């Protein structure tokens, strides 16, 4: 499906397909809200918040990679994430995303979403997180089902932020 269009989830799908459809729908919503803004729109904020459309898209790119490629299958961290000193700059992706080209950010996000969907396709919903950095003493390793649901929640929450940001940028509202 990709980030080009929103497609309503098919209520007759199996569980895994339906979860991916809901995640793709939210991903496409974020992309739709961010697409077409200029540099000022990429960096615009609302009220006291420092959140921007550029930062939001870059953050979602990070969490796609982090949850699916890095944590779920224990793959290596990709650049630019691997080189970031997160202790010194915990909001690095939000800060730097505000200064980047929105089309490039959306292309990176689309590529991360495609890689995430490849991970999802290769696993069963009950498969567990492989990342050795998970603290099992704190809680059980989450299943792929949990990771997808977490990403639906994360993406939908940020889609709401994107809706407010886009309206502040140029008045665009609605779906």
JSON list of C-alpha atoms in Angstrom, two decimals:
[
{"chain": "A", "resi": 1, "resn": "UNK", "atom": "CA", "xyz": [0.00, 0.00, 0.00]},
{"chain": "A", "resi": 2, "resn": "UNK", "atom": "CA", "xyz": [2.66, 2.52, 0.92]},
{"chain": "A", "resi": 3, "resn": "UNK", "atom": "CA", "xyz": [2.21, 6.10, 2.04]},
{"chain": "A", "resi": 4, "resn": "UNK", "atom": "CA", "xyz": [0.67, 7.40, -1.19]},
{"chain": "A", "resi": 5, "resn": "UNK", "atom": "CA", "xyz": [-2.97, 6.79, -0.32]},
{"chain": "A", "resi": 6, "resn": "UNK", "atom": "CA", "xyz": [-5.19, 5.84, 2.57]},
{"chain": "A", "resi": 7, "resn": "UNK", "atom": "CA", "xyz": [-7.17, 2.65, 2.11]},
{"chain": "A", "resi": 8, "resn": "UNK", "atom": "CA", "xyz": [-9.84, 1.68, 4.62]},
{"chain": "A", "resi": 9, "resn": "UNK", "atom": "CA", "xyz": [-8.98, -1.60, 6.36]},
{"chain": "A", "resi": 10, "resn": "UNK", "atom": "CA", "xyz": [-10.85, -4.65, 5.09]},
{"chain": "A", "resi": 11, "resn": "UNK", "atom": "CA", "xyz": [-13.06, -6.00, 7.86]},
{"chain": "A", "resi": 12, "resn": "UNK", "atom": "CA", "xyz": [-12.99, -9.48, 6.30]},
{"chain": "A", "resi": 13, "resn": "UNK", "atom": "CA", "xyz": [-9.19, -9.84, 6.51]},
{"chain": "A", "resi": 14, "resn": "UNK", "atom": "CA", "xyz": [-7.38, -12.15, 8.88]},
{"chain": "A", "resi": 15, "resn": "UNK", "atom": "CA", "xyz": [-5.97, -10.61, 12.06]},
{"chain": "A", "resi": 16, "resn": "UNK", "atom": "CA", "xyz": [-2.44, -10.00, 10.81]},
{"chain": "A", "resi": 17, "resn": "UNK", "atom": "CA", "xyz": [-3.56, -8.42, 7.53]},
{"chain": "A", "resi": 18, "resn": "UNK", "atom": "CA", "xyz": [-6.07, -6.24, 9.36]},
{"chain": "A", "resi": 19, "resn": "UNK", "atom": "CA", "xyz": [-3.45, -5.00, 11.85]},
{"chain": "A", "resi": 20, "resn": "UNK", "atom": "CA", "xyz": [-1.10, -4.07, 9.00]},
{"chain": "A", "resi": 21, "resn": "UNK", "atom": "CA", "xyz": [-3.96, -2.34, 7.16]},
{"chain": "A", "resi": 22, "resn": "UNK", "atom": "CA", "xyz": [-4.76, -0.22, 10.22]},
{"chain": "A", "resi": 23, "resn": "UNK", "atom": "CA", "xyz": [-1.08, 0.64, 10.66]},
{"chain": "A", "resi": 24, "resn": "UNK", "atom": "CA", "xyz": [-0.73, 1.52, 6.97]},
{"chain": "A", "resi": 25, "resn": "UNK", "atom": "CA", "xyz": [-3.83, 3.71, 7.20]},
{"chain": "A", "resi": 26, "resn": "UNK", "atom": "CA", "xyz": [-2.32, 5.71, 10.06]},
{"chain": "A", "resi": 27, "resn": "UNK", "atom": "CA", "xyz": [1.05, 5.94, 8.30]},
{"chain": "A", "resi": 28, "resn": "UNK", "atom": "CA", "xyz": [-0.68, 7.30, 5.18]},
{"chain": "A", "resi": 29, "resn": "UNK", "atom": "CA", "xyz": [-2.60, 9.81, 7.30]},
{"chain": "A", "resi": 30, "resn": "UNK", "atom": "CA", "xyz": [0.64, 11.24, 8.71]},
{"chain": "A", "resi": 31, "resn": "UNK", "atom": "CA", "xyz": [2.17, 11.42, 5.23]},
{"chain": "A", "resi": 32, "resn": "UNK", "atom": "CA", "xyz": [-0.94, 13.12, 3.85]},
{"chain": "A", "resi": 33, "resn": "UNK", "atom": "CA", "xyz": [-0.76, 15.78, 6.57]},
{"chain": "A", "resi": 34, "resn": "UNK", "atom": "CA", "xyz": [2.95, 16.44, 6.00]},
{"chain": "A", "resi": 35, "resn": "UNK", "atom": "CA", "xyz": [3.02, 16.29, 2.20]},
{"chain": "A", "resi": 36, "resn": "UNK", "atom": "CA", "xyz": [3.31, 19.57, 0.32]},
{"chain": "A", "resi": 37, "resn": "UNK", "atom": "CA", "xyz": [4.46, 21.94, 3.05]},
{"chain": "A", "resi": 38, "resn": "UNK", "atom": "CA", "xyz": [7.37, 24.28, 2.45]},
{"chain": "A", "resi": 39, "resn": "UNK", "atom": "CA", "xyz": [10.42, 24.71, 4.71]},
{"chain": "A", "resi": 40, "resn": "UNK", "atom": "CA", "xyz": [8.55, 27.09, 7.01]},
{"chain": "A", "resi": 41, "resn": "UNK", "atom": "CA", "xyz": [5.70, 24.58, 7.26]},
{"chain": "A", "resi": 42, "resn": "UNK", "atom": "CA", "xyz": [8.12, 21.76, 8.06]},
{"chain": "A", "resi": 43, "resn": "UNK", "atom": "CA", "xyz": [9.44, 23.77, 11.02]},
{"chain": "A", "resi": 44, "resn": "UNK", "atom": "CA", "xyz": [6.17, 25.40, 12.20]},
{"chain": "A", "resi": 45, "resn": "UNK", "atom": "CA", "xyz": [5.04, 24.83, 15.78]},
{"chain": "A", "resi": 46, "resn": "UNK", "atom": "CA", "xyz": [1.74, 25.28, 17.63]},
{"chain": "A", "resi": 47, "resn": "UNK", "atom": "CA", "xyz": [1.54, 27.15, 20.91]},
{"chain": "A", "resi": 48, "resn": "UNK", "atom": "CA", "xyz": [4.22, 26.32, 23.46]},
{"chain": "A", "resi": 49, "resn": "UNK", "atom": "CA", "xyz": [5.06, 22.98, 21.82]},
{"chain": "A", "resi": 50, "resn": "UNK", "atom": "CA", "xyz": [8.31, 22.49, 19.92]},
{"chain": "A", "resi": 51, "resn": "UNK", "atom": "CA", "xyz": [6.81, 19.65, 17.84]},
{"chain": "A", "resi": 52, "resn": "UNK", "atom": "CA", "xyz": [7.03, 20.16, 14.06]},
{"chain": "A", "resi": 53, "resn": "UNK", "atom": "CA", "xyz": [5.84, 18.20, 11.04]},
{"chain": "A", "resi": 54, "resn": "UNK", "atom": "CA", "xyz": [9.45, 17.52, 10.05]},
{"chain": "A", "resi": 55, "resn": "UNK", "atom": "CA", "xyz": [10.38, 16.35, 13.53]},
{"chain": "A", "resi": 56, "resn": "UNK", "atom": "CA", "xyz": [7.29, 14.21, 13.78]},
{"chain": "A", "resi": 57, "resn": "UNK", "atom": "CA", "xyz": [7.95, 12.42, 10.46]},
{"chain": "A", "resi": 58, "resn": "UNK", "atom": "CA", "xyz": [11.60, 11.85, 11.39]},
{"chain": "A", "resi": 59, "resn": "UNK", "atom": "CA", "xyz": [10.55, 10.51, 14.81]},
{"chain": "A", "resi": 60, "resn": "UNK", "atom": "CA", "xyz": [8.10, 8.07, 13.22]},
{"chain": "A", "resi": 61, "resn": "UNK", "atom": "CA", "xyz": [10.86, 6.92, 10.86]},
{"chain": "A", "resi": 62, "resn": "UNK", "atom": "CA", "xyz": [13.03, 6.23, 13.90]},
{"chain": "A", "resi": 63, "resn": "UNK", "atom": "CA", "xyz": [10.36, 4.29, 15.78]},
{"chain": "A", "resi": 64, "resn": "UNK", "atom": "CA", "xyz": [9.52, 2.18, 12.71]},
{"chain": "A", "resi": 65, "resn": "UNK", "atom": "CA", "xyz": [13.17, 1.17, 12.49]},
{"chain": "A", "resi": 66, "resn": "UNK", "atom": "CA", "xyz": [13.63, 0.82, 16.22]},
{"chain": "A", "resi": 67, "resn": "UNK", "atom": "CA", "xyz": [10.65, -1.44, 16.89]},
{"chain": "A", "resi": 68, "resn": "UNK", "atom": "CA", "xyz": [10.63, -3.64, 13.79]},
{"chain": "A", "resi": 69, "resn": "UNK", "atom": "CA", "xyz": [14.14, -3.84, 12.36]},
{"chain": "A", "resi": 70, "resn": "UNK", "atom": "CA", "xyz": [16.22, -3.24, 15.47]},
{"chain": "A", "resi": 71, "resn": "UNK", "atom": "CA", "xyz": [14.28, -4.61, 18.44]},
{"chain": "A", "resi": 72, "resn": "UNK", "atom": "CA", "xyz": [11.95, -7.18, 16.92]},
{"chain": "A", "resi": 73, "resn": "UNK", "atom": "CA", "xyz": [14.48, -8.98, 14.70]},
{"chain": "A", "resi": 74, "resn": "UNK", "atom": "CA", "xyz": [17.60, -7.71, 16.52]},
{"chain": "A", "resi": 75, "resn": "UNK", "atom": "CA", "xyz": [18.97, -6.08, 13.37]},
{"chain": "A", "resi": 76, "resn": "UNK", "atom": "CA", "xyz": [21.69, -3.44, 13.48]},
{"chain": "A", "resi": 77, "resn": "UNK", "atom": "CA", "xyz": [20.87, 0.19, 14.07]},
{"chain": "A", "resi": 78, "resn": "UNK", "atom": "CA", "xyz": [20.85, 2.17, 10.84]},
{"chain": "A", "resi": 79, "resn": "UNK", "atom": "CA", "xyz": [22.30, 5.57, 10.24]},
{"chain": "A", "resi": 80, "resn": "UNK", "atom": "CA", "xyz": [21.59, 8.25, 11.13]},
{"chain": "A", "resi": 81, "resn": "UNK", "atom": "CA", "xyz": [20.32, 6.72, 14.39]},
{"chain": "A", "resi": 82, "resn": "UNK", "atom": "CA", "xyz": [23.43, 4.69, 15.22]},
{"chain": "A", "resi": 83, "resn": "UNK", "atom": "CA", "xyz": [25.68, 7.78, 15.44]},
{"chain": "A", "resi": 84, "resn": "UNK", "atom": "CA", "xyz": [23.41, 9.90, 17.62]},
{"chain": "A", "resi": 85, "resn": "UNK", "atom": "CA", "xyz": [24.47, 10.62, 21.19]},
{"chain": "A", "resi": 86, "resn": "UNK", "atom": "CA", "xyz": [20.98, 10.14, 22.65]},
{"chain": "A", "resi": 87, "resn": "UNK", "atom": "CA", "xyz": [22.13, 11.02, 26.17]},
{"chain": "A", "resi": 88, "resn": "UNK", "atom": "CA", "xyz": [23.37, 14.42, 24.98]},
{"chain": "A", "resi": 89, "resn": "UNK", "atom": "CA", "xyz": [20.43, 15.08, 22.65]},
{"chain": "A", "resi": 90, "resn": "UNK", "atom": "CA", "xyz": [17.42, 12.88, 23.49]},
{"chain": "A", "resi": 91, "resn": "UNK", "atom": "CA", "xyz": [15.16, 14.82, 21.09]},
{"chain": "A", "resi": 92, "resn": "UNK", "atom": "CA", "xyz": [17.64, 14.76, 18.21]},
{"chain": "A", "resi": 93, "resn": "UNK", "atom": "CA", "xyz": [15.20, 13.48, 15.59]},
{"chain": "A", "resi": 94, "resn": "UNK", "atom": "CA", "xyz": [12.57, 16.06, 16.54]},
{"chain": "A", "resi": 95, "resn": "UNK", "atom": "CA", "xyz": [15.12, 18.89, 16.50]},
{"chain": "A", "resi": 96, "resn": "UNK", "atom": "CA", "xyz": [16.88, 17.98, 13.26]},
{"chain": "A", "resi": 97, "resn": "UNK", "atom": "CA", "xyz": [13.73, 16.96, 11.39]},
{"chain": "A", "resi": 98, "resn": "UNK", "atom": "CA", "xyz": [12.46, 20.53, 11.59]},
{"chain": "A", "resi": 99, "resn": "UNK", "atom": "CA", "xyz": [15.33, 21.67, 9.35]},
{"chain": "A", "resi": 100, "resn": "UNK", "atom": "CA", "xyz": [15.15, 18.95, 6.68]},
{"chain": "A", "resi": 101, "resn": "UNK", "atom": "CA", "xyz": [13.27, 18.71, 3.39]},
{"chain": "A", "resi": 102, "resn": "UNK", "atom": "CA", "xyz": [9.81, 17.22, 3.97]},
{"chain": "A", "resi": 103, "resn": "UNK", "atom": "CA", "xyz": [9.92, 15.20, 0.73]},
{"chain": "A", "resi": 104, "resn": "UNK", "atom": "CA", "xyz": [13.18, 13.55, 1.80]},
{"chain": "A", "resi": 105, "resn": "UNK", "atom": "CA", "xyz": [11.79, 12.89, 5.27]},
{"chain": "A", "resi": 106, "resn": "UNK", "atom": "CA", "xyz": [8.67, 11.31, 3.77]},
{"chain": "A", "resi": 107, "resn": "UNK", "atom": "CA", "xyz": [10.77, 9.16, 1.42]},
{"chain": "A", "resi": 108, "resn": "UNK", "atom": "CA", "xyz": [12.82, 7.92, 4.38]},
{"chain": "A", "resi": 109, "resn": "UNK", "atom": "CA", "xyz": [9.60, 7.25, 6.31]},
{"chain": "A", "resi": 110, "resn": "UNK", "atom": "CA", "xyz": [8.09, 5.32, 3.39]},
{"chain": "A", "resi": 111, "resn": "UNK", "atom": "CA", "xyz": [11.25, 3.20, 3.09]},
{"chain": "A", "resi": 112, "resn": "UNK", "atom": "CA", "xyz": [11.22, 2.47, 6.84]},
{"chain": "A", "resi": 113, "resn": "UNK", "atom": "CA", "xyz": [7.54, 1.47, 6.65]},
{"chain": "A", "resi": 114, "resn": "UNK", "atom": "CA", "xyz": [8.28, -0.88, 3.74]},
{"chain": "A", "resi": 115, "resn": "UNK", "atom": "CA", "xyz": [11.10, -2.52, 5.71]},
{"chain": "A", "resi": 116, "resn": "UNK", "atom": "CA", "xyz": [8.79, -2.83, 8.72]},
{"chain": "A", "resi": 117, "resn": "UNK", "atom": "CA", "xyz": [6.13, -4.51, 6.59]},
{"chain": "A", "resi": 118, "resn": "UNK", "atom": "CA", "xyz": [8.75, -6.95, 5.32]},
{"chain": "A", "resi": 119, "resn": "UNK", "atom": "CA", "xyz": [9.60, -7.86, 8.92]},
{"chain": "A", "resi": 120, "resn": "UNK", "atom": "CA", "xyz": [5.91, -8.28, 9.71]},
{"chain": "A", "resi": 121, "resn": "UNK", "atom": "CA", "xyz": [5.32, -10.50, 6.67]},
{"chain": "A", "resi": 122, "resn": "UNK", "atom": "CA", "xyz": [8.16, -12.84, 7.70]},
{"chain": "A", "resi": 123, "resn": "UNK", "atom": "CA", "xyz": [6.95, -13.37, 11.28]},
{"chain": "A", "resi": 124, "resn": "UNK", "atom": "CA", "xyz": [3.97, -14.80, 13.12]},
{"chain": "A", "resi": 125, "resn": "UNK", "atom": "CA", "xyz": [1.89, -12.59, 15.41]},
{"chain": "A", "resi": 126, "resn": "UNK", "atom": "CA", "xyz": [2.94, -14.63, 18.44]},
{"chain": "A", "resi": 127, "resn": "UNK", "atom": "CA", "xyz": [6.68, -14.39, 17.67]},
{"chain": "A", "resi": 128, "resn": "UNK", "atom": "CA", "xyz": [8.57, -12.48, 20.36]},
{"chain": "A", "resi": 129, "resn": "UNK", "atom": "CA", "xyz": [10.99, -9.58, 20.32]},
{"chain": "A", "resi": 130, "resn": "UNK", "atom": "CA", "xyz": [14.55, -10.82, 19.67]},
{"chain": "A", "resi": 131, "resn": "UNK", "atom": "CA", "xyz": [16.51, -7.78, 20.92]},
{"chain": "A", "resi": 132, "resn": "UNK", "atom": "CA", "xyz": [18.87, -8.81, 23.76]},
{"chain": "A", "resi": 133, "resn": "UNK", "atom": "CA", "xyz": [18.56, -5.35, 25.35]},
{"chain": "A", "resi": 134, "resn": "UNK", "atom": "CA", "xyz": [14.99, -6.02, 26.51]},
{"chain": "A", "resi": 135, "resn": "UNK", "atom": "CA", "xyz": [14.68, -6.14, 30.31]},
{"chain": "A", "resi": 136, "resn": "UNK", "atom": "CA", "xyz": [12.81, -9.42, 30.86]},
{"chain": "A", "resi": 137, "resn": "UNK", "atom": "CA", "xyz": [12.90, -8.90, 34.62]},
{"chain": "A", "resi": 138, "resn": "UNK", "atom": "CA", "xyz": [10.68, -5.86, 34.12]},
{"chain": "A", "resi": 139, "resn": "UNK", "atom": "CA", "xyz": [8.18, -7.48, 31.73]},
{"chain": "A", "resi": 140, "resn": "UNK", "atom": "CA", "xyz": [7.80, -10.29, 29.22]},
{"chain": "A", "resi": 141, "resn": "UNK", "atom": "CA", "xyz": [9.15, -9.80, 25.72]},
{"chain": "A", "resi": 142, "resn": "UNK", "atom": "CA", "xyz": [6.34, -8.42, 23.57]},
{"chain": "A", "resi": 143, "resn": "UNK", "atom": "CA", "xyz": [4.91, -10.31, 20.63]},
{"chain": "A", "resi": 144, "resn": "UNK", "atom": "CA", "xyz": [4.75, -9.01, 17.07]},
{"chain": "A", "resi": 145, "resn": "UNK", "atom": "CA", "xyz": [1.03, -8.45, 17.72]},
{"chain": "A", "resi": 146, "resn": "UNK", "atom": "CA", "xyz": [1.94, -6.12, 20.62]},
{"chain": "A", "resi": 147, "resn": "UNK", "atom": "CA", "xyz": [4.53, -4.27, 18.53]},
{"chain": "A", "resi": 148, "resn": "UNK", "atom": "CA", "xyz": [2.06, -3.67, 15.69]},
{"chain": "A", "resi": 149, "resn": "UNK", "atom": "CA", "xyz": [-0.63, -2.48, 18.11]},
{"chain": "A", "resi": 150, "resn": "UNK", "atom": "CA", "xyz": [1.91, -0.21, 19.82]},
{"chain": "A", "resi": 151, "resn": "UNK", "atom": "CA", "xyz": [2.87, 1.25, 16.44]},
{"chain": "A", "resi": 152, "resn": "UNK", "atom": "CA", "xyz": [-0.78, 1.81, 15.51]},
{"chain": "A", "resi": 153, "resn": "UNK", "atom": "CA", "xyz": [-1.22, 3.74, 18.77]},
{"chain": "A", "resi": 154, "resn": "UNK", "atom": "CA", "xyz": [2.02, 5.70, 18.33]},
{"chain": "A", "resi": 155, "resn": "UNK", "atom": "CA", "xyz": [1.30, 6.58, 14.70]},
{"chain": "A", "resi": 156, "resn": "UNK", "atom": "CA", "xyz": [-2.35, 7.49, 15.31]},
{"chain": "A", "resi": 157, "resn": "UNK", "atom": "CA", "xyz": [-1.37, 9.77, 18.22]},
{"chain": "A", "resi": 158, "resn": "UNK", "atom": "CA", "xyz": [1.12, 11.56, 16.00]},
{"chain": "A", "resi": 159, "resn": "UNK", "atom": "CA", "xyz": [-1.42, 11.74, 13.15]},
{"chain": "A", "resi": 160, "resn": "UNK", "atom": "CA", "xyz": [-3.50, 13.88, 15.49]},
{"chain": "A", "resi": 161, "resn": "UNK", "atom": "CA", "xyz": [-0.50, 16.09, 16.17]},
{"chain": "A", "resi": 162, "resn": "UNK", "atom": "CA", "xyz": [0.11, 16.35, 12.42]},
{"chain": "A", "resi": 163, "resn": "UNK", "atom": "CA", "xyz": [-3.50, 17.40, 11.90]},
{"chain": "A", "resi": 164, "resn": "UNK", "atom": "CA", "xyz": [-3.08, 20.33, 14.30]},
{"chain": "A", "resi": 165, "resn": "UNK", "atom": "CA", "xyz": [0.30, 21.29, 12.88]},
{"chain": "A", "resi": 166, "resn": "UNK", "atom": "CA", "xyz": [-0.92, 21.25, 9.29]},
{"chain": "A", "resi": 167, "resn": "UNK", "atom": "CA", "xyz": [-3.93, 23.39, 10.16]},
{"chain": "A", "resi": 168, "resn": "UNK", "atom": "CA", "xyz": [-1.58, 25.92, 11.78]},
{"chain": "A", "resi": 169, "resn": "UNK", "atom": "CA", "xyz": [0.66, 25.93, 8.70]},
{"chain": "A", "resi": 170, "resn": "UNK", "atom": "CA", "xyz": [-1.87, 26.63, 5.98]},
{"chain": "A", "resi": 171, "resn": "UNK", "atom": "CA", "xyz": [-5.36, 26.03, 7.30]},
{"chain": "A", "resi": 172, "resn": "UNK", "atom": "CA", "xyz": [-5.71, 22.57, 5.71]},
{"chain": "A", "resi": 173, "resn": "UNK", "atom": "CA", "xyz": [-8.19, 20.51, 7.74]},
{"chain": "A", "resi": 174, "resn": "UNK", "atom": "CA", "xyz": [-10.12, 17.29, 7.40]},
{"chain": "A", "resi": 175, "resn": "UNK", "atom": "CA", "xyz": [-9.09, 13.83, 6.50]}
]
